[in-house]
Amino acid sequence: MYVDLESVPNLLVAIQQLTKGLQRALLYREKHPFTPDIFPQEWPSMFVYYEDGRTDCQPCTTACQYHSAAVDRTTKCWMCCGKHVSEATPCSSSLVHVMREYRPGELDRLHQLQETPHFHPNRATTVKFAVAIDCEMGTARNGDSELIRLSAVDYLTGEVLINNLVKPDQPMLHLNTKWSGVTFDQLNEAVRKKTTLKGKAGARKQLWKFVGPDTFLVGHSVHNDLKALKWIHTRVVDSYVVENKVIQEKKAIEAREKEVNGAAAEKMEERLLESTELADNHQSALPTDNQMMENPTTVTNGEPKKRKTKGTGDLALKTLLKKYLDTDIQNRGNKGHDSLEDATAARDLVHWMVMRRLQENYSGMV
């Protein structure tokens, strides 16, 4: 390799200057962890307290906006300022923040996903071919969705395998009773009677008595249940996914038919316009600008789409059960859903879908 010796001294000087500049920058960064360019507005430090007595601090960039008290369940108003929960503007502000400290292993316990184990005690005689499940979730104080009820049904026999409330792993803000069907009175009573499953780990442990790696997990929007359980399972039959695939296939067929029909119509129009007489008649039949102004109703923009209520969409479990099986579910109003009813409904719906596919395949063979 050829090296220009005349340029070497200048190169060495440049490297030395860059090195000194880098060293100065590193020293400055050690003394000033955050530069004024990143945080142009200076705020007091954020103090962090640890259980062993240590403290640490970080500069705050904005003041914390919050409500200093909880919500009154009766009036649905903040107890600090008396405002209704619909008025989301916080009433308090502080320049000092306290960060939550997680105990060793707490993050893993709350958020680590677990795969279905290949071995589980007592599974040899209880593992099922397929299990239908449904979960109900509430909201923890930190905003996380938290498992509060689990139901599981044997797909082949309809036997109820699990139907228990779950003791939450975190303090709860509310139980979403309107949707979950679980109240604090029911949950507290179950805790006193010791009939609850102990958190997500206890719920998984109970499920794994019946569910092995080769067991089919059946449900509707099963990803929500798996996320609530912090569970990874690879053999899933989801009625939502199946129906959505059928709908998308129908839409694709309709789009192709529309495209073919449109092309045929264009060819037909071209042939008609080849005739002068037909072309003249076509032009005279078109409405004039004055006619369009007099008749504005000839062009319509259509009505705006109405917002659908939760659980009433075309792919909702309630909708599909009524559409295909003429069965009504989730009719308890503000008392919420019944996870056992939903698990059984998902089982029935998937079974109907399996029979539909078998009939389609059989019809194609005939």
mmCIF file of C-alpha atoms in Angstrom:
data_model
loop_
_atom_site.group_PDB
_atom_site.id
_atom_site.type_symbol
_atom_site.label_atom_id
_atom_site.label_comp_id
_atom_site.label_asym_id
_atom_site.label_seq_id
_atom_site.Cartn_x
_atom_site.Cartn_y
_atom_site.Cartn_z
ATOM 1 C CA MET A 1 0.000 0.000 0.000
ATOM 2 C CA TYR A 2 1.370 3.416 -0.980
ATOM 3 C CA VAL A 3 1.428 6.114 1.742
ATOM 4 C CA ASP A 4 2.076 9.779 1.038
ATOM 5 C CA LEU A 5 4.722 10.603 3.658
ATOM 6 C CA GLU A 6 4.226 14.330 3.198
ATOM 7 C CA SER A 7 0.638 14.047 4.406
ATOM 8 C CA VAL A 8 1.473 11.914 7.459
ATOM 9 C CA PRO A 9 2.513 14.778 9.794
ATOM 10 C CA ASN A 10 -0.665 16.688 9.017
ATOM 11 C CA LEU A 11 -2.691 13.506 9.539
ATOM 12 C CA LEU A 12 -1.085 12.887 12.928
ATOM 13 C CA VAL A 13 -1.772 16.454 13.995
ATOM 14 C CA ALA A 14 -5.406 16.131 12.944
ATOM 15 C CA ILE A 15 -5.798 12.878 14.908
ATOM 16 C CA GLN A 16 -4.234 14.462 17.999
ATOM 17 C CA GLN A 17 -6.581 17.430 17.771
ATOM 18 C CA LEU A 18 -9.610 15.169 17.377
ATOM 19 C CA THR A 19 -8.484 13.065 20.344
ATOM 20 C CA LYS A 20 -8.057 16.120 22.556
ATOM 21 C CA GLY A 21 -11.439 17.424 21.456
ATOM 22 C CA LEU A 22 -13.061 14.072 22.247
ATOM 23 C CA GLN A 23 -11.423 13.969 25.669
ATOM 24 C CA ARG A 24 -12.649 17.472 26.451
ATOM 25 C CA ALA A 25 -16.167 16.500 25.346
ATOM 26 C CA LEU A 26 -16.127 13.380 27.535
ATOM 27 C CA LEU A 27 -14.930 15.320 30.571
ATOM 28 C CA TYR A 28 -17.605 17.947 30.019
ATOM 29 C CA ARG A 29 -20.286 15.258 29.640
ATOM 30 C CA GLU A 30 -19.217 13.652 32.928
ATOM 31 C CA LYS A 31 -19.639 16.977 34.729
ATOM 32 C CA HIS A 32 -22.787 17.933 32.777
ATOM 33 C CA PRO A 33 -24.752 14.724 31.953
ATOM 34 C CA PHE A 34 -27.418 16.662 30.038
ATOM 35 C CA THR A 35 -26.473 19.562 27.815
ATOM 36 C CA PRO A 36 -28.552 22.792 27.683
ATOM 37 C CA ASP A 37 -29.342 22.021 24.026
ATOM 38 C CA ILE A 38 -31.222 18.878 25.013
ATOM 39 C CA PHE A 39 -32.975 20.445 28.008
ATOM 40 C CA PRO A 40 -33.300 24.183 27.335
ATOM 41 C CA GLN A 41 -35.596 24.679 30.358
ATOM 42 C CA GLU A 42 -34.000 23.969 33.714
ATOM 43 C CA TRP A 43 -36.051 22.235 36.371
ATOM 44 C CA PRO A 44 -35.209 20.881 39.849
ATOM 45 C CA SER A 45 -33.874 17.366 40.170
ATOM 46 C CA MET A 46 -36.074 14.287 40.310
ATOM 47 C CA PHE A 47 -35.256 12.432 43.532
ATOM 48 C CA VAL A 48 -35.309 8.639 43.470
ATOM 49 C CA TYR A 49 -35.404 6.726 46.764
ATOM 50 C CA TYR A 50 -34.262 3.098 47.133
ATOM 51 C CA GLU A 51 -35.080 0.595 49.856
ATOM 52 C CA ASP A 52 -31.455 0.319 50.977
ATOM 53 C CA GLY A 53 -31.388 4.028 51.806
ATOM 54 C CA ARG A 54 -29.587 5.220 48.673
ATOM 55 C CA THR A 55 -30.881 8.188 46.721
ATOM 56 C CA ASP A 56 -30.309 9.296 43.181
ATOM 57 C CA CYS A 57 -31.474 12.270 41.162
ATOM 58 C CA GLN A 58 -32.081 13.212 37.555
ATOM 59 C CA PRO A 59 -32.951 16.621 36.077
ATOM 60 C CA CYS A 60 -36.651 17.090 35.307
ATOM 61 C CA THR A 61 -37.658 18.534 31.962
ATOM 62 C CA THR A 62 -41.305 19.314 32.730
ATOM 63 C CA ALA A 63 -43.515 19.716 35.745
ATOM 64 C CA CYS A 64 -45.652 16.711 36.676
ATOM 65 C CA GLN A 65 -49.396 17.228 36.192
ATOM 66 C CA TYR A 66 -51.624 14.924 38.248
ATOM 67 C CA HIS A 67 -54.634 14.457 40.542
ATOM 68 C CA SER A 68 -53.579 14.166 44.177
ATOM 69 C CA ALA A 69 -56.445 11.892 45.247
ATOM 70 C CA ALA A 70 -58.436 8.949 43.946
ATOM 71 C CA VAL A 71 -61.815 8.860 42.191
ATOM 72 C CA ASP A 72 -65.002 8.541 44.225
ATOM 73 C CA ARG A 73 -66.718 5.428 42.818
ATOM 74 C CA THR A 74 -70.179 6.769 43.651
ATOM 75 C CA THR A 75 -69.969 10.232 42.112
ATOM 76 C CA LYS A 76 -67.233 9.441 39.543
ATOM 77 C CA CYS A 77 -65.474 12.638 40.655
ATOM 78 C CA TRP A 78 -61.897 13.254 41.718
ATOM 79 C CA MET A 79 -61.835 13.610 45.516
ATOM 80 C CA CYS A 80 -59.048 16.202 45.331
ATOM 81 C CA CYS A 81 -60.795 18.815 43.176
ATOM 82 C CA GLY A 82 -64.369 17.539 42.886
ATOM 83 C CA LYS A 83 -64.271 17.493 39.083
ATOM 84 C CA HIS A 84 -65.882 14.697 37.099
ATOM 85 C CA VAL A 85 -63.568 12.113 35.539
ATOM 86 C CA SER A 86 -64.609 13.319 32.093
ATOM 87 C CA GLU A 87 -62.697 16.530 32.835
ATOM 88 C CA ALA A 88 -59.257 15.091 32.285
ATOM 89 C CA THR A 89 -57.240 18.245 33.123
ATOM 90 C CA PRO A 90 -55.066 17.500 36.214
ATOM 91 C CA CYS A 91 -55.587 19.820 39.161
ATOM 92 C CA SER A 92 -52.115 19.596 40.732
ATOM 93 C CA SER A 93 -48.575 20.254 39.592
ATOM 94 C CA SER A 94 -45.195 19.408 41.082
ATOM 95 C CA LEU A 95 -41.543 19.870 40.162
ATOM 96 C CA VAL A 96 -40.452 16.895 42.275
ATOM 97 C CA HIS A 97 -41.159 13.359 41.080
ATOM 98 C CA VAL A 98 -40.768 10.022 42.790
ATOM 99 C CA MET A 99 -40.062 7.107 40.463
ATOM 100 C CA ARG A 100 -41.474 3.701 41.195
ATOM 101 C CA GLU A 101 -38.908 1.154 42.296
ATOM 102 C CA TYR A 102 -39.376 -2.454 41.204
ATOM 103 C CA ARG A 103 -38.255 -5.176 43.567
ATOM 104 C CA PRO A 104 -35.868 -7.848 42.244
ATOM 105 C CA GLY A 105 -37.796 -10.163 39.937
ATOM 106 C CA GLU A 106 -40.966 -8.038 39.973
ATOM 107 C CA LEU A 107 -40.729 -6.987 36.328
ATOM 108 C CA ASP A 108 -40.244 -10.610 35.265
ATOM 109 C CA ARG A 109 -43.181 -11.705 37.385
ATOM 110 C CA LEU A 110 -45.473 -9.064 35.907
ATOM 111 C CA HIS A 111 -44.417 -8.941 32.274
ATOM 112 C CA GLN A 112 -42.263 -11.942 31.290
ATOM 113 C CA LEU A 113 -43.970 -14.187 28.709
ATOM 114 C CA GLN A 114 -43.933 -17.931 29.422
ATOM 115 C CA GLU A 115 -44.069 -20.753 26.870
ATOM 116 C CA THR A 116 -46.188 -23.849 27.364
ATOM 117 C CA PRO A 117 -43.891 -26.325 29.140
ATOM 118 C CA HIS A 118 -43.288 -29.787 27.713
ATOM 119 C CA PHE A 119 -43.681 -31.357 31.146
ATOM 120 C CA HIS A 120 -46.098 -30.568 33.925
ATOM 121 C CA PRO A 121 -47.034 -32.612 37.024
ATOM 122 C CA ASN A 122 -50.274 -34.601 36.696
ATOM 123 C CA ARG A 123 -50.607 -33.727 33.010
ATOM 124 C CA ALA A 124 -50.180 -37.301 31.731
ATOM 125 C CA THR A 125 -53.822 -38.183 32.426
ATOM 126 C CA THR A 126 -55.456 -34.764 32.047
ATOM 127 C CA VAL A 127 -54.017 -33.214 28.870
ATOM 128 C CA LYS A 128 -56.712 -32.419 26.309
ATOM 129 C CA PHE A 129 -56.764 -32.448 22.517
ATOM 130 C CA ALA A 130 -58.255 -28.940 22.402
ATOM 131 C CA VAL A 131 -59.311 -26.411 25.045
ATOM 132 C CA ALA A 132 -61.492 -23.306 24.604
ATOM 133 C CA ILE A 133 -60.645 -20.369 26.869
ATOM 134 C CA ASP A 134 -61.765 -16.848 27.669
ATOM 135 C CA CYS A 135 -60.345 -14.272 30.071
ATOM 136 C CA GLU A 136 -61.681 -11.123 31.697
ATOM 137 C CA MET A 137 -59.403 -8.223 32.521
ATOM 138 C CA GLY A 138 -59.475 -5.181 34.788
ATOM 139 C CA THR A 139 -57.216 -2.140 34.975
ATOM 140 C CA ALA A 140 -54.410 -1.878 37.528
ATOM 141 C CA ARG A 141 -53.522 1.415 39.215
ATOM 142 C CA ASN A 142 -50.506 1.805 36.943
ATOM 143 C CA GLY A 143 -52.750 1.449 33.869
ATOM 144 C CA ASP A 144 -51.813 -2.152 33.007
ATOM 145 C CA SER A 145 -54.484 -4.592 31.883
ATOM 146 C CA GLU A 146 -54.690 -7.225 34.627
ATOM 147 C CA LEU A 147 -56.166 -10.743 34.505
ATOM 148 C CA ILE A 148 -59.111 -11.171 36.914
ATOM 149 C CA ARG A 149 -61.041 -14.202 35.618
ATOM 150 C CA LEU A 150 -60.287 -17.350 33.618
ATOM 151 C CA SER A 151 -62.617 -19.941 32.101
ATOM 152 C CA ALA A 152 -61.613 -23.048 30.139
ATOM 153 C CA VAL A 153 -63.768 -25.718 28.479
ATOM 154 C CA ASP A 154 -62.866 -29.084 26.953
ATOM 155 C CA TYR A 155 -63.470 -28.595 23.227
ATOM 156 C CA LEU A 156 -64.574 -32.179 22.542
ATOM 157 C CA THR A 157 -66.811 -32.843 25.558
ATOM 158 C CA GLY A 158 -67.847 -29.376 26.746
ATOM 159 C CA GLU A 159 -66.631 -30.192 30.268
ATOM 160 C CA VAL A 160 -65.836 -27.104 32.348
ATOM 161 C CA LEU A 161 -62.165 -27.381 33.279
ATOM 162 C CA ILE A 162 -61.595 -23.978 34.914
ATOM 163 C CA ASN A 163 -63.978 -21.217 35.967
ATOM 164 C CA ASN A 164 -62.262 -19.112 38.614
ATOM 165 C CA LEU A 165 -61.590 -15.537 39.531
ATOM 166 C CA VAL A 166 -57.912 -14.586 39.552
ATOM 167 C CA LYS A 167 -56.302 -12.647 42.386
ATOM 168 C CA PRO A 168 -54.566 -9.739 40.611
ATOM 169 C CA ASP A 169 -50.802 -9.378 40.783
ATOM 170 C CA GLN A 170 -51.142 -5.605 41.224
ATOM 171 C CA PRO A 171 -53.412 -3.168 43.092
ATOM 172 C CA MET A 172 -56.480 -2.534 40.955
ATOM 173 C CA LEU A 173 -57.940 0.779 39.847
ATOM 174 C CA HIS A 174 -61.182 -0.737 38.548
ATOM 175 C CA LEU A 175 -62.444 -4.111 37.309
ATOM 176 C CA ASN A 176 -64.193 -2.968 34.097
ATOM 177 C CA THR A 177 -67.356 -4.533 35.529
ATOM 178 C CA LYS A 178 -69.461 -3.328 32.594
ATOM 179 C CA TRP A 179 -67.449 -5.677 30.367
ATOM 180 C CA SER A 180 -65.765 -8.186 32.703
ATOM 181 C CA GLY A 181 -68.811 -8.955 34.850
ATOM 182 C CA VAL A 182 -66.552 -9.043 37.934
ATOM 183 C CA THR A 183 -67.178 -6.786 40.942
ATOM 184 C CA PHE A 184 -64.895 -5.964 43.864
ATOM 185 C CA ASP A 185 -67.347 -7.691 46.224
ATOM 186 C CA GLN A 186 -67.134 -10.913 44.200
ATOM 187 C CA LEU A 187 -63.353 -10.756 43.985
ATOM 188 C CA ASN A 188 -62.873 -9.995 47.695
ATOM 189 C CA GLU A 189 -65.276 -12.792 48.651
ATOM 190 C CA ALA A 190 -63.390 -15.264 46.447
ATOM 191 C CA VAL A 191 -60.085 -14.175 48.000
ATOM 192 C CA ARG A 192 -61.498 -14.735 51.502
ATOM 193 C CA LYS A 193 -62.759 -18.187 50.523
ATOM 194 C CA LYS A 194 -59.416 -18.941 48.832
ATOM 195 C CA THR A 195 -61.090 -19.970 45.578
ATOM 196 C CA THR A 196 -59.102 -17.593 43.376
ATOM 197 C CA LEU A 197 -56.143 -18.516 41.230
ATOM 198 C CA LYS A 198 -52.991 -16.772 42.447
ATOM 199 C CA GLY A 199 -52.170 -14.269 39.751
ATOM 200 C CA LYS A 200 -51.157 -14.951 36.182
ATOM 201 C CA ALA A 201 -48.675 -17.621 37.252
ATOM 202 C CA GLY A 202 -51.383 -19.518 39.136
ATOM 203 C CA ALA A 203 -53.744 -19.246 36.167
ATOM 204 C CA ARG A 204 -51.100 -20.593 33.777
ATOM 205 C CA LYS A 205 -50.237 -23.413 36.168
ATOM 206 C CA GLN A 206 -53.884 -24.481 36.310
ATOM 207 C CA LEU A 207 -54.223 -24.289 32.515
ATOM 208 C CA TRP A 208 -51.065 -26.289 31.930
ATOM 209 C CA LYS A 209 -52.680 -29.253 33.685
ATOM 210 C CA PHE A 210 -54.898 -29.562 30.605
ATOM 211 C CA VAL A 211 -52.890 -27.802 27.890
ATOM 212 C CA GLY A 212 -49.662 -29.225 26.498
ATOM 213 C CA PRO A 213 -47.507 -27.966 23.617
ATOM 214 C CA ASP A 214 -49.622 -29.993 21.149
ATOM 215 C CA THR A 215 -53.021 -28.961 22.538
ATOM 216 C CA PHE A 216 -55.109 -26.707 20.309
ATOM 217 C CA LEU A 217 -56.137 -23.505 22.060
ATOM 218 C CA VAL A 218 -59.566 -22.322 20.877
ATOM 219 C CA GLY A 219 -61.122 -18.902 21.381
ATOM 220 C CA HIS A 220 -62.185 -15.570 19.928
ATOM 221 C CA SER A 221 -59.420 -12.940 19.665
ATOM 222 C CA VAL A 222 -57.168 -15.339 21.551
ATOM 223 C CA HIS A 223 -54.242 -12.911 21.372
ATOM 224 C CA ASN A 224 -55.958 -10.827 24.074
ATOM 225 C CA ASP A 225 -56.219 -13.863 26.359
ATOM 226 C CA LEU A 226 -52.613 -14.878 25.734
ATOM 227 C CA LYS A 227 -51.443 -11.336 26.441
ATOM 228 C CA ALA A 228 -53.428 -11.231 29.685
ATOM 229 C CA LEU A 229 -51.932 -14.569 30.752
ATOM 230 C CA LYS A 230 -48.403 -13.572 29.602
ATOM 231 C CA TRP A 231 -48.381 -16.863 27.732
ATOM 232 C CA ILE A 232 -46.844 -18.095 24.475
ATOM 233 C CA HIS A 233 -48.698 -20.951 22.755
ATOM 234 C CA THR A 234 -48.220 -21.873 19.102
ATOM 235 C CA ARG A 235 -51.271 -24.052 18.326
ATOM 236 C CA VAL A 236 -54.243 -21.702 18.207
ATOM 237 C CA VAL A 237 -57.610 -21.729 16.422
ATOM 238 C CA ASP A 238 -59.058 -18.213 16.576
ATOM 239 C CA SER A 239 -62.628 -17.726 15.312
ATOM 240 C CA TYR A 240 -61.925 -14.010 14.776
ATOM 241 C CA VAL A 241 -58.959 -14.770 12.512
ATOM 242 C CA VAL A 242 -60.869 -17.495 10.632
ATOM 243 C CA GLU A 243 -63.879 -15.275 9.940
ATOM 244 C CA ASN A 244 -61.704 -12.305 9.013
ATOM 245 C CA LYS A 245 -59.863 -14.467 6.486
ATOM 246 C CA VAL A 246 -63.177 -15.570 4.942
ATOM 247 C CA ILE A 247 -64.319 -11.946 4.676
ATOM 248 C CA GLN A 248 -61.045 -10.844 3.070
ATOM 249 C CA GLU A 249 -61.260 -13.689 0.543
ATOM 250 C CA LYS A 250 -64.817 -12.649 -0.376
ATOM 251 C CA LYS A 251 -63.729 -9.025 -0.770
ATOM 252 C CA ALA A 252 -60.865 -10.095 -3.047
ATOM 253 C CA ILE A 253 -63.265 -12.125 -5.224
ATOM 254 C CA GLU A 254 -65.711 -9.206 -5.411
ATOM 255 C CA ALA A 255 -62.896 -6.823 -6.340
ATOM 256 C CA ARG A 256 -61.759 -9.136 -9.149
ATOM 257 C CA GLU A 257 -65.333 -9.503 -10.431
ATOM 258 C CA LYS A 258 -65.810 -5.735 -10.321
ATOM 259 C CA GLU A 259 -62.590 -5.239 -12.246
ATOM 260 C CA VAL A 260 -63.615 -7.774 -14.898
ATOM 261 C CA ASN A 261 -67.116 -6.300 -15.191
ATOM 262 C CA GLY A 262 -65.664 -2.801 -15.423
ATOM 263 C CA ALA A 263 -63.341 -3.806 -18.245
ATOM 264 C CA ALA A 264 -66.227 -5.471 -20.103
ATOM 265 C CA ALA A 265 -68.388 -2.365 -19.656
ATOM 266 C CA GLU A 266 -65.639 -0.147 -21.042
ATOM 267 C CA LYS A 267 -65.308 -2.336 -24.125
ATOM 268 C CA MET A 268 -69.060 -2.288 -24.645
ATOM 269 C CA GLU A 269 -69.130 1.499 -24.320
ATOM 270 C CA GLU A 270 -66.345 1.852 -26.870
ATOM 271 C CA ARG A 271 -68.282 -0.295 -29.333
ATOM 272 C CA LEU A 272 -71.449 1.743 -28.838
ATOM 273 C CA LEU A 273 -69.629 5.024 -29.317
ATOM 274 C CA GLU A 274 -68.259 3.808 -32.640
ATOM 275 C CA SER A 275 -71.713 4.469 -34.046
ATOM 276 C CA THR A 276 -72.263 8.184 -34.656
ATOM 277 C CA GLU A 277 -75.956 7.968 -34.047
ATOM 278 C CA LEU A 278 -75.556 6.198 -30.730
ATOM 279 C CA ALA A 279 -72.842 8.641 -29.737
ATOM 280 C CA ASP A 280 -75.156 11.603 -30.457
ATOM 281 C CA ASN A 281 -77.957 9.990 -28.501
ATOM 282 C CA HIS A 282 -75.580 9.347 -25.642
ATOM 283 C CA GLN A 283 -74.509 12.995 -25.535
ATOM 284 C CA SER A 284 -78.092 14.291 -25.653
ATOM 285 C CA ALA A 285 -79.111 11.975 -22.841
ATOM 286 C CA LEU A 286 -76.525 13.408 -20.484
ATOM 287 C CA PRO A 287 -77.871 16.110 -18.109
ATOM 288 C CA THR A 288 -76.720 19.681 -18.728
ATOM 289 C CA ASP A 289 -75.035 21.878 -16.138
ATOM 290 C CA ASN A 290 -78.314 23.740 -15.582
ATOM 291 C CA GLN A 291 -80.130 20.460 -15.015
ATOM 292 C CA MET A 292 -77.507 19.408 -12.518
ATOM 293 C CA MET A 293 -77.941 22.705 -10.627
ATOM 294 C CA GLU A 294 -81.719 22.284 -10.604
ATOM 295 C CA ASN A 295 -81.415 18.659 -9.481
ATOM 296 C CA PRO A 296 -78.669 18.588 -6.832
ATOM 297 C CA THR A 297 -80.049 15.366 -5.401
ATOM 298 C CA THR A 298 -78.701 13.406 -8.383
ATOM 299 C CA VAL A 299 -75.295 13.354 -6.677
ATOM 300 C CA THR A 300 -75.183 12.056 -3.137
ATOM 301 C CA ASN A 301 -72.218 11.809 -0.839
ATOM 302 C CA GLY A 302 -73.766 9.212 1.430
ATOM 303 C CA GLU A 303 -74.341 9.344 5.183
ATOM 304 C CA PRO A 304 -71.375 9.359 7.562
ATOM 305 C CA LYS A 305 -70.585 6.039 9.160
ATOM 306 C CA LYS A 306 -71.957 5.558 12.639
ATOM 307 C CA ARG A 307 -69.531 4.634 15.395
ATOM 308 C CA LYS A 308 -70.008 1.038 16.458
ATOM 309 C CA THR A 309 -70.505 0.118 20.082
ATOM 310 C CA LYS A 310 -67.876 -2.153 21.620
ATOM 311 C CA GLY A 311 -68.671 -5.818 20.971
ATOM 312 C CA THR A 312 -71.184 -5.137 18.186
ATOM 313 C CA GLY A 313 -68.946 -5.183 15.102
ATOM 314 C CA ASP A 314 -69.247 -7.644 12.234
ATOM 315 C CA LEU A 315 -66.479 -9.783 13.736
ATOM 316 C CA ALA A 316 -67.665 -9.622 17.350
ATOM 317 C CA LEU A 317 -68.355 -12.957 19.053
ATOM 318 C CA LYS A 318 -71.917 -11.880 19.864
ATOM 319 C CA THR A 319 -72.568 -10.954 16.215
ATOM 320 C CA LEU A 320 -71.128 -14.178 14.774
ATOM 321 C CA LEU A 321 -73.041 -16.404 17.225
ATOM 322 C CA LYS A 322 -76.302 -14.760 16.210
ATOM 323 C CA LYS A 323 -75.433 -14.827 12.509
ATOM 324 C CA TYR A 324 -74.375 -18.461 12.211
ATOM 325 C CA LEU A 325 -75.917 -20.280 15.188
ATOM 326 C CA ASP A 326 -78.907 -18.026 15.958
ATOM 327 C CA THR A 327 -77.721 -17.882 19.572
ATOM 328 C CA ASP A 328 -77.880 -14.832 21.830
ATOM 329 C CA ILE A 329 -75.059 -14.205 24.317
ATOM 330 C CA GLN A 330 -73.810 -11.301 26.442
ATOM 331 C CA ASN A 331 -77.329 -10.175 27.333
ATOM 332 C CA ARG A 332 -76.667 -9.179 30.949
ATOM 333 C CA GLY A 333 -76.443 -5.460 30.202
ATOM 334 C CA ASN A 334 -74.258 -3.496 32.628
ATOM 335 C CA LYS A 335 -73.562 -6.678 34.599
ATOM 336 C CA GLY A 336 -70.935 -7.495 31.977
ATOM 337 C CA HIS A 337 -69.833 -10.633 30.181
ATOM 338 C CA ASP A 338 -69.570 -14.176 31.485
ATOM 339 C CA SER A 339 -66.202 -15.670 30.535
ATOM 340 C CA LEU A 340 -67.581 -19.219 30.776
ATOM 341 C CA GLU A 341 -70.402 -18.303 28.394
ATOM 342 C CA ASP A 342 -67.913 -16.689 25.997
ATOM 343 C CA ALA A 343 -65.528 -19.661 26.113
ATOM 344 C CA THR A 344 -68.388 -22.061 25.353
ATOM 345 C CA ALA A 345 -69.654 -19.761 22.593
ATOM 346 C CA ALA A 346 -66.194 -19.611 21.005
ATOM 347 C CA ARG A 347 -66.038 -23.419 21.121
ATOM 348 C CA ASP A 348 -69.428 -23.736 19.389
ATOM 349 C CA LEU A 349 -68.493 -21.129 16.782
ATOM 350 C CA VAL A 350 -65.167 -22.777 15.933
ATOM 351 C CA HIS A 351 -66.886 -26.167 15.676
ATOM 352 C CA TRP A 352 -69.405 -24.663 13.224
ATOM 353 C CA MET A 353 -66.518 -23.184 11.205
ATOM 354 C CA VAL A 354 -64.773 -26.564 11.105
ATOM 355 C CA MET A 355 -67.951 -28.209 9.814
ATOM 356 C CA ARG A 356 -68.359 -25.440 7.221
ATOM 357 C CA ARG A 357 -64.851 -26.026 5.911
ATOM 358 C CA LEU A 358 -65.391 -29.790 5.795
ATOM 359 C CA GLN A 359 -68.605 -29.318 3.807
ATOM 360 C CA GLU A 360 -66.845 -26.953 1.384
ATOM 361 C CA ASN A 361 -64.048 -29.457 0.839
ATOM 362 C CA TYR A 362 -66.531 -32.310 0.400
ATOM 363 C CA SER A 363 -68.606 -30.291 -2.088
ATOM 364 C CA GLY A 364 -65.470 -29.541 -4.081
ATOM 365 C CA MET A 365 -64.655 -33.239 -4.343
ATOM 366 C CA VAL A 366 -68.102 -34.230 -5.648
#
